[in-house]
Tab-separated table of C-alpha atoms in Angstrom:
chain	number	residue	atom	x	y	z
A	1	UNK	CA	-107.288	-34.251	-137.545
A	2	UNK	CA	-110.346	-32.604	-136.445
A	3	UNK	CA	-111.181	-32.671	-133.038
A	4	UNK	CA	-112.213	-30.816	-129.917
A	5	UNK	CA	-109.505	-29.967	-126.936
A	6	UNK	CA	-109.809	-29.525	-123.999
A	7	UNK	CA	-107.155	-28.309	-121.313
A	8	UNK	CA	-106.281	-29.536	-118.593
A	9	UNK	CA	-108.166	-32.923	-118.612
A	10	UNK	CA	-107.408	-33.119	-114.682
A	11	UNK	CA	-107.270	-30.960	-112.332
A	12	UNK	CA	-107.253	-30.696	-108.466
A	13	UNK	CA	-107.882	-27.120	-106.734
A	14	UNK	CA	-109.005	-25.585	-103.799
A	15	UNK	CA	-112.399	-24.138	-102.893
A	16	UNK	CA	-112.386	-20.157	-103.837
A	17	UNK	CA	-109.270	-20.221	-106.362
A	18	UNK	CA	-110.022	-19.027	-109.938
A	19	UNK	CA	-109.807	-21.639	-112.947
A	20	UNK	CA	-110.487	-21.622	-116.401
A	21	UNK	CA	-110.644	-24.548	-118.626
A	22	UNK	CA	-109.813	-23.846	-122.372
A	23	UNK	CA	-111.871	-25.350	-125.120
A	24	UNK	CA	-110.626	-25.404	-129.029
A	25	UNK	CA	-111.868	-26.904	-132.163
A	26	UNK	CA	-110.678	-26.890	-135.350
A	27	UNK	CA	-113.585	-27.689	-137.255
A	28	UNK	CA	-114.741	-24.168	-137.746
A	29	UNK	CA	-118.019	-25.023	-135.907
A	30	UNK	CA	-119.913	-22.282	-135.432
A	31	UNK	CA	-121.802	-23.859	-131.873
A	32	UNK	CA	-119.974	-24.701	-129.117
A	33	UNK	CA	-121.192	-25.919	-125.585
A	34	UNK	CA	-119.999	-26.930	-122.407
A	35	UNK	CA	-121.785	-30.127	-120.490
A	36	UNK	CA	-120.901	-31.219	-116.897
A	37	UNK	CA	-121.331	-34.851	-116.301
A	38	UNK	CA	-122.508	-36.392	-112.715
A	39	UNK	CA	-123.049	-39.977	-111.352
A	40	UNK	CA	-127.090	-40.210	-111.676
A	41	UNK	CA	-127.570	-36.645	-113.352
A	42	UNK	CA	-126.398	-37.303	-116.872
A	43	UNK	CA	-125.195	-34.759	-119.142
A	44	UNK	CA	-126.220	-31.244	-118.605
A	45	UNK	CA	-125.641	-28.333	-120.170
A	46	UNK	CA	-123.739	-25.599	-118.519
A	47	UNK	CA	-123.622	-22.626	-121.525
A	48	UNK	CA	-123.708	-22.757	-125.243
A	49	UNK	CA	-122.604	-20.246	-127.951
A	50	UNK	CA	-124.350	-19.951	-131.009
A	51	UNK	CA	-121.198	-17.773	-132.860
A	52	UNK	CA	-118.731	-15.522	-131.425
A	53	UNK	CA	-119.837	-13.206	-129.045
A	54	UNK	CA	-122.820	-14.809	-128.563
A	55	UNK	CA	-123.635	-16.774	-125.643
A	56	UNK	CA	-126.579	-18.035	-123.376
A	57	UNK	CA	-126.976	-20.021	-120.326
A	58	UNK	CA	-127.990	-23.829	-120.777
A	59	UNK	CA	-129.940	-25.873	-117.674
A	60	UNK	CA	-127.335	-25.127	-114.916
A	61	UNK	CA	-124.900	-21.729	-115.638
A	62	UNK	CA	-124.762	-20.850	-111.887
A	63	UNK	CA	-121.007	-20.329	-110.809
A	64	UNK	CA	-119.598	-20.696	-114.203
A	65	UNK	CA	-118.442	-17.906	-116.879
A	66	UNK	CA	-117.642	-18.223	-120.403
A	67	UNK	CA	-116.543	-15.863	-123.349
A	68	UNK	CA	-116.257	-16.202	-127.123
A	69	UNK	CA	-113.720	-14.179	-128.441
A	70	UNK	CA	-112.679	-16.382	-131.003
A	71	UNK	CA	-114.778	-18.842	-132.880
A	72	UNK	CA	-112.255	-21.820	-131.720
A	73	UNK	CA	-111.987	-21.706	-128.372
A	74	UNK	CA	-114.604	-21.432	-125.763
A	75	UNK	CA	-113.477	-20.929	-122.174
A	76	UNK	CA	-115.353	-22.424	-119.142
A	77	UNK	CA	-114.320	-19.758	-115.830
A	78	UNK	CA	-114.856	-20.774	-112.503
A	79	UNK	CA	-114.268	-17.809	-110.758
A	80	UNK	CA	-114.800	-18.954	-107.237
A	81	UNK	CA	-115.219	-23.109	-107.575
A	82	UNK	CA	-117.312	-25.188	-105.198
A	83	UNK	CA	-116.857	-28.197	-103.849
A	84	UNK	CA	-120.401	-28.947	-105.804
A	85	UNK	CA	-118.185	-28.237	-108.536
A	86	UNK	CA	-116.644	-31.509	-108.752
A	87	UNK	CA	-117.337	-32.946	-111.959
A	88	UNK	CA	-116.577	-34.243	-115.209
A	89	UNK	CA	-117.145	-31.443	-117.955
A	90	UNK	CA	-117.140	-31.946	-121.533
A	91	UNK	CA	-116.839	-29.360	-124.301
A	92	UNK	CA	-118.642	-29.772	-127.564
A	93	UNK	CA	-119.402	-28.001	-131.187
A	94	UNK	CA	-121.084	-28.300	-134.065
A	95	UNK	CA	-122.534	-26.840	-136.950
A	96	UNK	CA	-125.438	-24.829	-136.304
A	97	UNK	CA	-127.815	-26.705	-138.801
A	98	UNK	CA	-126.436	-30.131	-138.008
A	99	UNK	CA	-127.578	-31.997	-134.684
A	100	UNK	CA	-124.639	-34.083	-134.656
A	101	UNK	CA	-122.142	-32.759	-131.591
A	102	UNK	CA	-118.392	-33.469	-131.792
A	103	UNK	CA	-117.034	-33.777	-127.433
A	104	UNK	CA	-113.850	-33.095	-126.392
A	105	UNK	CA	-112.219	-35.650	-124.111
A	106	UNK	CA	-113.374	-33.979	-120.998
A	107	UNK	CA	-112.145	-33.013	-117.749
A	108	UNK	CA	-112.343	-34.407	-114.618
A	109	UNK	CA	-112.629	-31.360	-112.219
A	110	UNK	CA	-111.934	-31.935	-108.167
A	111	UNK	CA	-113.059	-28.817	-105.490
A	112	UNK	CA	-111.507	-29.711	-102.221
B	1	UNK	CA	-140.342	-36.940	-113.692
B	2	UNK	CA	-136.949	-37.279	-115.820
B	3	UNK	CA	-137.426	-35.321	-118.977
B	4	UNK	CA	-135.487	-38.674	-120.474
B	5	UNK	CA	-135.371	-41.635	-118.781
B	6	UNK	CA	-133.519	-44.605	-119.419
B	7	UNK	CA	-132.789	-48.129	-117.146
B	8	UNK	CA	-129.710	-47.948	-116.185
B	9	UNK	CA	-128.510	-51.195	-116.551
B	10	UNK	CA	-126.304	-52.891	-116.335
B	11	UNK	CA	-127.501	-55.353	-119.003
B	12	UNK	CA	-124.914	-58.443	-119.247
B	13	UNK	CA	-125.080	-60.535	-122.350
B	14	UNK	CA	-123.525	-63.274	-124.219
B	15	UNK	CA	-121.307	-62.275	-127.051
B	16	UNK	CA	-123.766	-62.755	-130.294
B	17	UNK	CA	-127.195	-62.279	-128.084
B	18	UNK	CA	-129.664	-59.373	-129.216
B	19	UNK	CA	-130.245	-56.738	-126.578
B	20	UNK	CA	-132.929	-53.637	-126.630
B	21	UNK	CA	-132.689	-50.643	-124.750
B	22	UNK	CA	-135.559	-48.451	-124.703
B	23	UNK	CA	-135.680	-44.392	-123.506
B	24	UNK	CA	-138.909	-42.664	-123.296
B	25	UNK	CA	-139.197	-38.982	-123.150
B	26	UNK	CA	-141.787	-36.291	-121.409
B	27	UNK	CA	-141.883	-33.375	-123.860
B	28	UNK	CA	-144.119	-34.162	-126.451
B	29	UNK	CA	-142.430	-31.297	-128.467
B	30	UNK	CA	-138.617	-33.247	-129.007
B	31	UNK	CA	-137.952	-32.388	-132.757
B	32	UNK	CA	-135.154	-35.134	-133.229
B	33	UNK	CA	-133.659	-37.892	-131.273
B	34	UNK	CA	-130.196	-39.537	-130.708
B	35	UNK	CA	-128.508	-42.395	-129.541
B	36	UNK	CA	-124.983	-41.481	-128.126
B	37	UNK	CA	-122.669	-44.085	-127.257
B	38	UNK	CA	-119.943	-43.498	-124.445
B	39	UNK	CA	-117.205	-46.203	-123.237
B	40	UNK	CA	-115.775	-45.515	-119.997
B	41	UNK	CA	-114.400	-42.254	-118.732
B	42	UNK	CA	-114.887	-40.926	-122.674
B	43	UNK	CA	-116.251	-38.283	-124.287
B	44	UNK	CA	-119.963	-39.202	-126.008
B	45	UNK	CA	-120.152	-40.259	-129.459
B	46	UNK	CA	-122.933	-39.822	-131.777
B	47	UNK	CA	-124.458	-43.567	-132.639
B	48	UNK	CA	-127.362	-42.930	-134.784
B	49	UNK	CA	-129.917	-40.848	-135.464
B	50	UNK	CA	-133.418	-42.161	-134.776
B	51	UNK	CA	-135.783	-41.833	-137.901
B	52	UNK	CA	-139.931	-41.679	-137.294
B	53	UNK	CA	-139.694	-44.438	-140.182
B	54	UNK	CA	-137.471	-46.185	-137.914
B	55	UNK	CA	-133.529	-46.791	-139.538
B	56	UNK	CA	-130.770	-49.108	-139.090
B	57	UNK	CA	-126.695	-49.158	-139.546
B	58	UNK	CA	-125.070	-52.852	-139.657
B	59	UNK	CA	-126.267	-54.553	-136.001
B	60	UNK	CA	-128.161	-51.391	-134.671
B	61	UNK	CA	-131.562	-50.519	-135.457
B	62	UNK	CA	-133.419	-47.650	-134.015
B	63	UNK	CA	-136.898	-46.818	-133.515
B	64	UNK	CA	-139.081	-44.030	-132.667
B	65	UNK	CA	-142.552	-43.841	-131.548
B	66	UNK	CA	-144.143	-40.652	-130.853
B	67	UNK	CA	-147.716	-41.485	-129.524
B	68	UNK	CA	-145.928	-43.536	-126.893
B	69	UNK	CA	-143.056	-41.015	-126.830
B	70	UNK	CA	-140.457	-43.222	-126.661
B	71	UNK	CA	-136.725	-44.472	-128.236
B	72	UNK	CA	-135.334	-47.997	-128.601
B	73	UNK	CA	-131.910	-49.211	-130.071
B	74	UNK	CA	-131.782	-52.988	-130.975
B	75	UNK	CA	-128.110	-54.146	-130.989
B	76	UNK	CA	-128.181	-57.574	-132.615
B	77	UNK	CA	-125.041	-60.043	-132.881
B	78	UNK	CA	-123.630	-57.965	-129.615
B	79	UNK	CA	-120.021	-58.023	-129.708
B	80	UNK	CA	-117.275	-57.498	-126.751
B	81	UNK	CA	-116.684	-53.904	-128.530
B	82	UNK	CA	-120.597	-53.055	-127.524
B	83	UNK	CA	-119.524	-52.861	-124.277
B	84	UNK	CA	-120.280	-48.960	-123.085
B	85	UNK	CA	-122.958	-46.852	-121.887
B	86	UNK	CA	-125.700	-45.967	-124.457
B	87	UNK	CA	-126.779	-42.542	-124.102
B	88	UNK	CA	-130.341	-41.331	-125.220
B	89	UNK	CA	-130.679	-37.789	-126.327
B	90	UNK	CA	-133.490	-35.962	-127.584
B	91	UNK	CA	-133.662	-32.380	-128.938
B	92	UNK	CA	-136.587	-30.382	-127.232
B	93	UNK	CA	-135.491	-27.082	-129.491
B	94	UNK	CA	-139.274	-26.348	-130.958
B	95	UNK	CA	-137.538	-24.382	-133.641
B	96	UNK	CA	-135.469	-27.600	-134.109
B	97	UNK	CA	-132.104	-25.829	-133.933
B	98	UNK	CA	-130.639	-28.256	-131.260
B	99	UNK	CA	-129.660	-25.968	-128.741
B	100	UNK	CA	-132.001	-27.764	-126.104
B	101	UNK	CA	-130.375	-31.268	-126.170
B	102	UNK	CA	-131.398	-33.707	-123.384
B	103	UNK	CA	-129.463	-36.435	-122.512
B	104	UNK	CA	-130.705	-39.115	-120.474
B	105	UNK	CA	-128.477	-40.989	-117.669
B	106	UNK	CA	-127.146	-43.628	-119.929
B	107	UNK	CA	-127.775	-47.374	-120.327
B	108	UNK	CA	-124.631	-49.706	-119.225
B	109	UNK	CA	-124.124	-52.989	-121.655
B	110	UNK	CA	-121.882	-55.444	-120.761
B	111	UNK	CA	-120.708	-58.143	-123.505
B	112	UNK	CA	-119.516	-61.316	-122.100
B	113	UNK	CA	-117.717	-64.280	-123.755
């Protein structure tokens, strides 16, 4: 089935302690993206990758890492999280001359 | 100013009634538009694409007008399964390669028996 994961779809941490959220797809999509999702705020975009090894920040990258190693999986790294880091983030891909993105279920992301 | 705005809603209707949402949009740029469709605590889903000639799929038409720079989805016969958050997204890449996507907030229907 083709789809986009995303692990873990909750999670609960502490302000300061390191996370990373994995990303995979199995489409062989050569874009991938990660959105966070807020009350108000819609959709925005964190970082995107247009192929591996290439990535650029989206609207709001601060306090977030990623890396494409591998044209699956696209990490999201929080290396220090924020409470302002509460959120629900969704990872998505595509082709790169198609418009039509393909979301993983998401993850609902609490900074205490 | 919201680079896409949208009413939030909610917007409660009868099952069967005919219900418009419209979005409108500042950059006069946007190559291509969206409607995504997203039922509660799930991931987006892509709707339609909206045509400049204007295109339809079953119950939803779309529309696009670009000298008003705005959006609309017409959802006609509305059924209980409607019920989600309609999410308008337009694509403000000038080279047209979507990597600027836009979503607005999201409009709420509600489908009532």
């Amino acid at each position: 089935e083709a789809q986009v994961t995303q692990n873990p779809r909750y999670l609960i941490t502490v302000t300061g302690k390191k996370l990373t959220v994995t990303c995979s797809q199995n489409m062989n999509h050569e874009y991938m993206s990660w959105y966070r999702q807020d009350p108000g705020l819609g959709l925005r975009q964190i970082y995107y990758s247009m192929n591996v090894e290439v990535t650029d920040k989206g609207d709001v990258p601060e306090g977030y890492k990623v890396s494409r190693k591998e044209k699956r999986n696209f990490p999201l790294i929080l290396e220090s999280p924020s409470p302002n880091q509460t959120s629900l983030y969704f990872c998505a891909s595509r082709r790169i001359q198609v418009n039509e993105q393909f979301f993983g279920p998401g993850t609902r992301l609490t900074v205490l | 100013r919201k680079e896409v705005e949208q009413d939030p809603g909610p917007f409660n209707v009868p099952e069967g009634a005919t219900v418009a949402f419209n979005c409108t949009y500042s950059n006069s740029a946007s190559q291509s538009f969206f409607w995504y469709r997203q039922d509660c605590r799930k991931e987006p889903k892509l709707l339609m694409s909206v045509y400049s000639s204007g295109n339809e799929d079953g119950r939803f038409t779309a529309q696009l007008n670009r000298a008003s720079q705005y959006i609309s989805l017409l959802i006609r016969d509305s059924k209980l399964s409607d019920s989600a958050t309609y999410l308008c997204v337009v694509n403000e890449d000038p080279t047209g390669g979507g990597n600027k996507l836009t979503f607005g907030t999201g409009t709420q229907l509600k489908v009532e028996l």
